[in-house]
Tab-separated table of C-alpha atoms and ligand atoms in Angstrom:
chain	number	residue	atom	x	y	z
A	1	MET	CA	185.776	126.274	75.127
A	2	ILE	CA	185.731	122.528	74.436
A	3	PRO	CA	183.277	122.361	71.509
A	4	TYR	CA	180.692	119.593	71.098
A	5	GLY	CA	182.225	118.683	67.758
A	6	ARG	CA	185.336	119.637	65.829
A	7	GLN	CA	187.070	118.613	62.593
A	8	ASP	CA	190.350	116.717	62.511
A	9	VAL	CA	192.563	118.079	59.698
A	10	SER	CA	195.933	116.413	59.054
A	11	ASP	CA	199.024	117.552	57.136
A	12	GLU	CA	198.003	115.117	54.373
A	13	ASP	CA	194.612	116.835	54.147
A	14	VAL	CA	196.331	120.225	53.788
A	15	GLN	CA	198.676	118.802	51.154
A	16	ALA	CA	195.743	117.352	49.186
A	17	VAL	CA	194.074	120.776	49.043
A	18	VAL	CA	197.322	122.551	48.114
A	19	GLU	CA	197.816	120.148	45.213
A	20	VAL	CA	194.420	121.101	43.816
A	21	LEU	CA	195.211	124.801	44.273
A	22	ARG	CA	198.284	124.339	42.063
A	23	SER	CA	196.394	122.257	39.484
A	24	SER	CA	194.385	123.383	36.471
A	25	HIS	CA	190.943	122.770	38.021
A	26	LEU	CA	189.640	124.425	41.181
A	27	THR	CA	186.130	123.221	40.362
A	28	GLN	CA	184.482	120.818	37.866
A	29	GLY	CA	187.746	118.876	37.700
A	30	PRO	CA	188.934	115.337	38.374
A	31	ALA	CA	188.994	115.609	42.185
A	32	ILE	CA	185.177	115.469	42.188
A	33	GLU	CA	185.049	112.091	40.476
A	34	ARG	CA	187.722	110.736	42.800
A	35	PHE	CA	185.736	111.861	45.845
A	36	GLU	CA	182.509	110.429	44.442
A	37	ALA	CA	184.245	107.116	43.753
A	38	ALA	CA	185.616	107.068	47.312
A	39	VAL	CA	182.154	107.681	48.825
A	40	ALA	CA	180.606	105.034	46.540
A	41	GLU	CA	183.270	102.563	47.636
A	42	THR	CA	182.833	103.397	51.340
A	43	THR	CA	179.053	103.050	51.250
A	44	GLY	CA	178.693	100.345	48.607
A	45	ALA	CA	176.235	102.440	46.582
A	46	ARG	CA	176.356	102.409	42.774
A	47	HIS	CA	176.337	106.218	42.531
A	48	ALA	CA	177.599	109.070	44.697
A	49	VAL	CA	176.795	112.623	43.604
A	50	ALA	CA	178.828	115.385	45.269
A	51	LEU	CA	177.027	118.624	46.125
A	52	ALA	CA	177.615	121.962	47.833
A	53	ASN	CA	176.181	120.743	51.162
A	54	GLY	CA	173.833	118.198	52.684
A	55	THR	CA	170.864	120.562	52.454
A	56	ALA	CA	171.361	120.796	48.673
A	57	GLY	CA	171.413	116.995	48.654
A	58	LEU	CA	168.047	116.821	50.419
A	59	HIS	CA	166.602	119.468	48.099
A	60	LEU	CA	167.758	117.805	44.874
A	61	ALA	CA	166.818	114.319	46.058
A	62	CYS	CA	163.287	115.601	46.746
A	63	LEU	CA	163.131	117.142	43.256
A	64	GLY	CA	164.502	113.887	41.830
A	65	LEU	CA	161.682	112.020	43.591
A	66	ASP	CA	159.205	114.435	41.955
A	67	LEU	CA	158.135	116.046	45.183
A	68	GLY	CA	156.098	119.167	44.410
A	69	PRO	CA	152.818	120.950	45.139
A	70	GLY	CA	150.141	118.526	46.327
A	71	LYS	CA	152.766	115.994	47.490
A	72	ARG	CA	153.786	115.184	51.073
A	73	LEU	CA	157.013	114.507	52.933
A	74	TRP	CA	157.136	113.096	56.456
A	75	THR	CA	160.165	113.242	58.708
A	76	VAL	CA	160.915	113.218	62.435
A	77	PRO	CA	160.683	116.301	64.683
A	78	ASN	CA	164.013	115.353	66.293
A	79	THR	CA	166.234	116.607	63.489
A	80	PHE	CA	167.817	119.684	61.981
A	81	VAL	CA	165.358	121.899	60.079
A	82	ALA	CA	166.893	120.922	56.728
A	83	SER	CA	165.256	117.451	56.839
A	84	ALA	CA	161.842	119.144	56.611
A	85	ASN	CA	162.686	122.336	54.712
A	86	CYS	CA	163.609	120.327	51.607
A	87	ALA	CA	159.906	119.584	51.070
A	88	LEU	CA	158.950	123.260	51.386
A	89	TYR	CA	161.607	124.192	48.773
A	90	CYS	CA	159.668	121.964	46.362
A	91	GLY	CA	156.259	123.375	47.310
A	92	ALA	CA	155.252	120.129	49.050
A	93	GLU	CA	153.649	119.686	52.483
A	94	VAL	CA	155.544	118.547	55.587
A	95	ASP	CA	154.310	116.361	58.419
A	96	PHE	CA	156.150	114.546	61.208
A	97	VAL	CA	156.322	111.108	62.813
A	98	ASP	CA	157.320	110.866	66.452
A	99	VAL	CA	160.535	109.204	67.596
A	100	GLU	CA	161.142	106.120	69.683
A	101	PRO	CA	161.739	107.006	73.374
A	102	ARG	CA	165.048	105.123	73.823
A	103	THR	CA	166.792	105.353	70.444
A	104	TRP	CA	165.525	108.843	69.529
A	105	ASP	CA	165.150	107.577	65.930
A	106	LEU	CA	161.891	107.349	63.940
A	107	ASP	CA	159.402	105.056	65.702
A	108	PRO	CA	158.163	102.501	63.133
A	109	GLN	CA	155.073	101.839	65.281
A	110	ALA	CA	154.155	105.541	65.224
A	111	LEU	CA	154.752	105.521	61.467
A	112	ALA	CA	152.505	102.476	60.965
A	113	THR	CA	149.685	104.062	62.982
A	114	LYS	CA	149.947	107.382	61.168
A	115	LEU	CA	149.990	105.634	57.784
A	116	GLU	CA	146.782	103.741	58.602
A	117	VAL	CA	145.024	107.001	59.402
A	118	ALA	CA	146.470	108.722	56.321
A	119	ALA	CA	145.415	105.855	54.061
A	120	ARG	CA	141.789	106.349	55.166
A	121	ALA	CA	142.019	110.132	54.770
A	122	GLY	CA	143.787	109.969	51.402
A	123	THR	CA	146.797	111.861	52.742
A	124	LEU	CA	149.571	109.264	52.430
A	125	PRO	CA	153.115	110.607	52.125
A	126	ASP	CA	155.116	110.454	48.890
A	127	VAL	CA	158.490	110.585	50.636
A	128	VAL	CA	159.512	109.623	54.191
A	129	VAL	CA	162.833	110.888	55.549
A	130	PRO	CA	164.183	108.868	58.486
A	131	VAL	CA	167.212	110.401	60.215
A	132	HIS	CA	170.043	108.232	61.543
A	133	PHE	CA	170.100	110.348	64.674
A	134	GLY	CA	173.552	110.944	66.095
A	135	GLY	CA	174.887	108.223	63.793
A	136	ARG	CA	172.669	105.437	65.196
A	137	PRO	CA	171.040	103.493	62.340
A	138	ALA	CA	167.286	104.118	62.112
A	139	PRO	CA	165.045	100.999	61.821
A	140	SER	CA	165.391	100.915	58.034
A	141	ALA	CA	164.031	97.413	57.388
A	142	ALA	CA	160.781	98.140	59.253
A	143	ILE	CA	160.398	101.455	57.426
A	144	ALA	CA	161.085	99.785	54.063
A	145	GLU	CA	158.348	97.228	54.744
A	146	LEU	CA	155.845	100.038	55.318
A	147	ALA	CA	157.130	101.776	52.175
A	148	GLU	CA	156.281	98.652	50.225
A	149	THR	CA	152.741	98.510	51.673
A	150	TYR	CA	151.938	102.196	51.366
A	151	ASP	CA	153.998	103.016	48.272
A	152	PHE	CA	156.208	105.881	49.432
A	153	ALA	CA	159.891	106.567	48.718
A	154	VAL	CA	162.394	106.409	51.574
A	155	LEU	CA	165.054	109.127	51.513
A	156	GLU	CA	167.601	108.631	54.303
A	157	ASP	CA	168.932	111.692	56.089
A	158	ALA	CA	172.331	110.095	56.691
A	159	THR	CA	174.023	113.430	57.385
A	160	HIS	CA	175.203	112.126	60.798
A	161	ALA	CA	176.025	108.662	59.669
A	162	ILE	CA	178.922	108.132	57.295
A	163	GLY	CA	180.771	105.088	58.640
A	164	ALA	CA	177.681	103.717	60.416
A	165	ARG	CA	176.345	100.241	59.583
A	166	GLU	CA	173.056	98.465	59.643
A	167	ALA	CA	172.965	94.709	60.266
A	168	ASP	CA	173.078	94.070	56.510
A	169	GLY	CA	175.581	96.684	55.352
A	170	PRO	CA	176.810	100.264	55.473
A	171	ILE	CA	174.518	103.265	55.743
A	172	GLY	CA	174.454	104.779	52.271
A	173	ALA	CA	174.290	101.428	50.449
A	174	CYS	CA	170.569	102.221	50.030
A	175	ALA	CA	169.529	98.631	50.702
A	176	HIS	CA	166.249	99.956	52.154
A	177	SER	CA	165.868	103.336	50.447
A	178	VAL	CA	165.968	105.187	47.145
A	179	ALA	CA	168.779	107.493	48.241
A	180	ALA	CA	170.824	108.629	51.238
A	181	VAL	CA	172.147	112.125	51.933
A	182	PHE	CA	175.453	112.808	53.683
A	183	SER	CA	176.854	116.084	55.040
A	184	PHE	CA	180.492	117.043	55.363
A	185	HIS	CA	180.080	120.098	57.572
A	186	PRO	CA	183.005	120.353	60.041
A	187	VAL	CA	180.987	119.061	63.018
A	188	LYS	CA	180.094	115.877	61.135
A	189	ILE	CA	182.256	112.716	60.912
A	190	VAL	CA	184.262	113.657	57.805
A	191	THR	CA	184.533	117.198	56.474
A	192	THR	CA	184.927	119.150	53.250
A	193	GLY	CA	184.235	122.525	54.927
A	194	GLU	CA	180.780	122.644	53.417
A	195	GLY	CA	179.736	119.697	51.320
A	196	GLY	CA	177.338	116.852	50.765
A	197	VAL	CA	176.811	113.668	48.793
A	198	VAL	CA	173.721	111.787	47.706
A	199	THR	CA	174.185	108.040	47.226
A	200	THR	CA	171.738	105.943	45.214
A	201	ASN	CA	171.566	102.736	43.185
A	202	ASP	CA	169.082	104.330	40.772
A	203	ASP	CA	170.842	105.273	37.509
A	204	GLU	CA	168.124	107.678	36.409
A	205	LEU	CA	167.979	109.473	39.746
A	206	ALA	CA	171.776	109.866	39.769
A	207	ALA	CA	171.735	111.373	36.266
A	208	ARG	CA	168.946	113.751	37.300
A	209	LEU	CA	170.881	114.874	40.401
A	210	ARG	CA	173.998	115.551	38.290
A	211	ARG	CA	171.924	117.683	35.934
A	212	LEU	CA	170.089	119.541	38.702
A	213	ARG	CA	173.335	120.425	40.498
A	214	THR	CA	174.481	122.373	37.477
A	215	HIS	CA	171.489	124.466	36.378
A	216	GLY	CA	169.514	121.641	34.779
A	217	ILE	CA	171.992	121.685	31.910
A	218	THR	CA	173.038	118.582	30.004
A	219	ARG	CA	175.839	117.968	27.514
A	220	ASP	CA	174.730	114.377	26.985
A	221	PRO	CA	173.356	114.135	23.407
A	222	GLY	CA	171.029	111.388	24.666
A	223	GLU	CA	169.308	113.899	26.978
A	224	MET	CA	169.127	116.737	24.402
A	225	GLU	CA	165.952	117.613	22.563
A	226	ARG	CA	167.696	118.152	19.219
A	227	ALA	CA	170.949	116.965	17.682
A	228	PRO	CA	173.817	119.144	18.991
A	229	GLU	CA	175.131	121.628	16.404
A	230	GLY	CA	178.658	121.231	17.715
A	231	ALA	CA	180.840	120.450	20.697
A	232	TRP	CA	179.849	123.784	22.268
A	233	ALA	CA	176.185	122.855	22.511
A	234	TYR	CA	174.360	122.247	25.746
A	235	ASP	CA	170.682	122.091	26.550
A	236	GLN	CA	169.008	123.403	29.640
A	237	VAL	CA	166.200	120.889	29.973
A	238	GLU	CA	164.856	121.891	33.395
A	239	LEU	CA	165.406	124.473	36.131
A	240	GLY	CA	168.420	123.460	38.221
A	241	TYR	CA	170.833	125.167	40.570
A	242	ASN	CA	174.530	125.745	41.084
A	243	TYR	CA	174.946	123.223	43.896
A	244	ARG	CA	178.418	122.029	42.881
A	245	LEU	CA	181.194	121.088	45.280
A	246	THR	CA	184.638	122.493	44.427
A	247	ASP	CA	187.688	120.350	43.700
A	248	LEU	CA	189.399	121.881	46.746
A	249	GLN	CA	186.627	120.504	48.943
A	250	ALA	CA	186.510	117.173	47.131
A	251	ALA	CA	190.259	116.635	47.609
A	252	LEU	CA	189.882	117.379	51.317
A	253	GLY	CA	186.997	114.910	51.470
A	254	THR	CA	188.915	112.090	49.762
A	255	SER	CA	191.859	112.613	52.080
A	256	GLN	CA	189.555	112.682	55.142
A	257	LEU	CA	187.661	109.551	54.041
A	258	ALA	CA	190.886	107.573	54.194
A	259	ARG	CA	190.711	108.077	57.992
A	260	LEU	CA	186.989	107.286	58.355
A	261	GLU	CA	187.550	103.995	60.205
A	262	ALA	CA	189.949	105.644	62.657
A	263	PHE	CA	187.516	108.541	63.222
A	264	VAL	CA	184.571	106.247	63.946
A	265	GLU	CA	186.634	103.916	66.140
A	266	ARG	CA	187.936	106.808	68.233
A	267	ARG	CA	184.431	108.254	68.582
A	268	ALA	CA	183.140	104.820	69.673
A	269	GLU	CA	185.946	104.498	72.254
A	270	LEU	CA	185.176	107.917	73.699
A	271	ALA	CA	181.444	107.117	73.754
A	272	ALA	CA	182.134	103.860	75.609
A	273	ARG	CA	184.316	105.838	78.013
A	274	TYR	CA	181.442	108.295	78.673
A	275	ASP	CA	179.179	105.274	79.275
A	276	ARG	CA	181.560	103.952	81.943
A	277	LEU	CA	182.340	107.270	83.607
A	278	LEU	CA	178.712	108.431	83.708
A	279	ALA	CA	177.226	105.078	84.769
A	280	ASP	CA	176.557	106.103	88.390
A	281	LEU	CA	174.983	109.474	87.559
A	282	PRO	CA	171.210	109.988	87.249
A	283	LEU	CA	171.467	110.634	83.493
A	284	GLU	CA	169.830	108.690	80.697
A	285	ARG	CA	172.597	107.641	78.313
A	286	PRO	CA	172.337	106.473	74.687
A	287	ALA	CA	170.631	103.072	74.430
A	288	PRO	CA	172.753	100.046	73.514
A	289	LEU	CA	173.027	99.561	69.756
A	290	ALA	CA	170.985	96.869	68.028
A	291	PRO	CA	173.041	93.698	67.419
A	292	GLY	CA	175.175	93.814	64.286
A	293	THR	CA	174.819	97.580	63.873
A	294	ARG	CA	177.401	100.331	64.333
A	295	SER	CA	176.889	103.995	65.109
A	296	SER	CA	179.209	106.608	63.644
A	297	TRP	CA	178.844	108.436	67.003
A	298	HIS	CA	178.243	111.893	65.576
A	299	LEU	CA	176.576	112.896	68.857
A	300	TYR	CA	176.707	111.715	72.465
A	301	VAL	CA	173.461	112.877	74.077
A	302	VAL	CA	172.446	112.469	77.716
A	303	LEU	CA	169.058	113.284	79.238
A	304	VAL	CA	169.159	115.228	82.502
A	305	PRO	CA	166.754	114.067	85.245
A	306	GLU	CA	164.307	116.994	85.104
A	307	PRO	CA	163.432	119.394	82.271
A	308	LYS	CA	163.417	122.324	84.686
A	309	GLU	CA	167.081	121.659	85.615
A	310	ARG	CA	168.375	121.573	82.058
A	311	ALA	CA	168.921	125.312	81.537
A	312	ALA	CA	170.960	125.622	84.753
A	313	ILE	CA	173.081	122.544	83.946
A	314	PHE	CA	173.607	123.768	80.392
A	315	GLY	CA	174.583	127.249	81.632
A	316	ALA	CA	177.003	125.912	84.255
A	317	LEU	CA	178.722	123.651	81.716
A	318	ARG	CA	179.102	126.531	79.253
A	319	GLU	CA	180.375	128.685	82.110
A	320	ALA	CA	183.016	126.009	82.783
A	321	GLY	CA	184.146	126.159	79.142
A	322	ILE	CA	182.289	123.088	77.936
A	323	GLY	CA	180.451	123.708	74.667
A	324	VAL	CA	177.400	121.549	75.284
A	325	ASN	CA	174.521	121.849	72.857
A	326	VAL	CA	170.939	120.686	72.334
A	327	HIS	CA	170.042	118.437	69.383
A	328	TYR	CA	167.328	119.322	68.625
A	329	THR	CA	164.546	121.766	69.356
A	330	PRO	CA	161.713	119.828	67.664
A	331	VAL	CA	161.311	121.152	64.134
A	332	HIS	CA	157.505	121.403	64.416
A	333	LEU	CA	157.945	123.903	67.275
A	334	GLN	CA	160.038	126.302	65.181
A	335	PRO	CA	158.089	129.496	64.425
A	336	LEU	CA	157.970	128.709	60.696
A	337	TYR	CA	156.311	125.353	61.396
A	338	ARG	CA	154.018	126.667	64.149
A	339	ASP	CA	152.782	129.159	61.554
A	340	ARG	CA	152.004	126.155	59.387
A	341	GLY	CA	149.710	124.715	62.050
A	342	PHE	CA	151.874	122.624	64.391
A	343	SER	CA	151.772	123.100	68.160
A	344	PRO	CA	153.227	121.778	71.416
A	345	GLY	CA	151.810	118.348	72.218
A	346	ASP	CA	151.743	117.179	68.580
A	347	PHE	CA	154.783	114.888	68.992
A	348	PRO	CA	155.099	114.232	72.724
A	349	VAL	CA	158.057	111.840	72.676
A	350	ALA	CA	160.303	114.184	70.697
A	351	GLU	CA	159.155	117.100	72.867
A	352	ALA	CA	159.831	115.308	76.169
A	353	TYR	CA	163.231	114.199	74.868
A	354	ALA	CA	164.167	117.718	73.740
A	355	GLU	CA	163.384	119.230	77.152
A	356	ARG	CA	166.005	117.027	78.817
A	357	ALA	CA	168.611	116.545	76.074
A	358	LEU	CA	172.189	117.703	76.394
A	359	THR	CA	174.875	116.944	73.783
A	360	LEU	CA	178.303	116.394	75.335
A	361	PRO	CA	181.580	117.065	73.466
A	362	LEU	CA	182.567	114.147	71.220
A	363	PHE	CA	185.124	114.283	68.401
A	364	PRO	CA	188.275	112.308	67.552
A	365	GLY	CA	190.629	114.964	68.967
A	366	LEU	CA	188.842	115.166	72.356
A	367	ARG	CA	191.512	114.372	74.965
A	368	GLU	CA	190.741	112.027	77.843
A	369	ASP	CA	191.612	114.706	80.411
A	370	GLU	CA	189.120	117.023	78.681
A	371	GLN	CA	186.516	114.263	78.768
A	372	ASP	CA	187.280	113.668	82.475
A	373	PHE	CA	186.725	117.371	83.075
A	374	VAL	CA	183.336	117.208	81.328
A	375	VAL	CA	182.364	114.212	83.477
A	376	GLU	CA	183.577	115.760	86.743
A	377	THR	CA	181.761	119.012	86.014
A	378	LEU	CA	178.561	117.087	85.272
A	379	ARG	CA	179.037	115.071	88.463
A	380	ARG	CA	179.159	118.273	90.511
A	381	LEU	CA	175.913	119.408	88.872
A	382	VAL	CA	173.789	116.245	88.957
A	383	GLY	CA	175.673	113.794	91.222
B	401	LIG	C1	173.937	118.820	59.152
B	401	LIG	C2	172.568	118.343	58.871
B	401	LIG	C3	171.898	118.604	57.668
B	401	LIG	C4	172.385	119.568	56.638
B	401	LIG	O1	173.681	119.390	56.187
B	401	LIG	P1	174.501	120.654	55.664
B	401	LIG	O2	175.679	120.005	54.999
B	401	LIG	O3	174.873	121.472	56.831
B	401	LIG	O4	173.638	121.375	54.697
B	401	LIG	C5	170.682	117.983	57.436
B	401	LIG	N1	170.109	117.193	58.359
B	401	LIG	C6	170.698	116.962	59.550
B	401	LIG	C7	170.020	116.064	60.523
B	401	LIG	C8	171.922	117.542	59.845
B	401	LIG	O5	172.472	117.342	61.058
């Protein structure tokens, strides 16, 4: 089966992990700081905090932004459940904003309209989580302007988007947000097995995330409630978690990051090749990127002509050994969220998109003959 996404692990990556295995620290060692410094350098953010996975990053960032009971988080329906679940972990409410029909990213117009209504009803959000869907930069400047007017925090779900750029700088620089969350799951651009990073320019938030990832414990005398009795002393000042990344994972991540440019360039070449080869088929392809921006090309999604044909096309491609996928079933239609009051029709653009969406294989190691086979198989089905 040709998967829709797959990691690219080199001999250097293996060597980097082996070196950690033979070192004194398998976790809580120096490889973490090196990885964090590499992510900070790549993104241009002041701080990068390494965590067990992207979901932990979303959870801790929400806690760091004081999300809790009585507070609200808004995100898009066209995302993985983790973008919304992070609010529920904190006891906050979730609502959604529909996506834009061509970019499949948060629609700033829909956000503006929903904010106007919420302002009158007294139900404005505390945190809004745009998702850089498939690696395409979301309209961050427009969202930031609304954040200014309506006083909410922007937390970027950048889990698809390491290596992507907005017109004014890399995703993760947090030019238009409080923080950005990356994932290093093997299907994403760069991998650590499981892993995540939160980037931020906010010193206090970064310190809070570092404390929350290790039980809410501090060894910083400045954060302790009483003078430490000795070098052994630590204070638990709040309830945190064990959301640490290991040094094995961090070393893999640093080694992988060195190839980020090559990964993104190869993904972009293959995406452009899909664009050419699929041009004469009745499929909606990803919209052109906004000038000056770059996608990390996590996903290459096409929309089939008719919703009712999608299952058959999907099945035939899988039958042919092509691991197509669907990103995403709208989160508000998941049983957990239906039980919380959402129903079909609530977010029509995301729903219409999801009924026709098909994610084609795209990863740096995808061979051109494999890609040709995907295209020819699709041609037989929809041509
Ligand atoms: C992968 C992903 C996450 C979660 O990242 P993990 O590292 O798997 O926890 C969150 N949001 C989106 C949109 C994702 O694709």
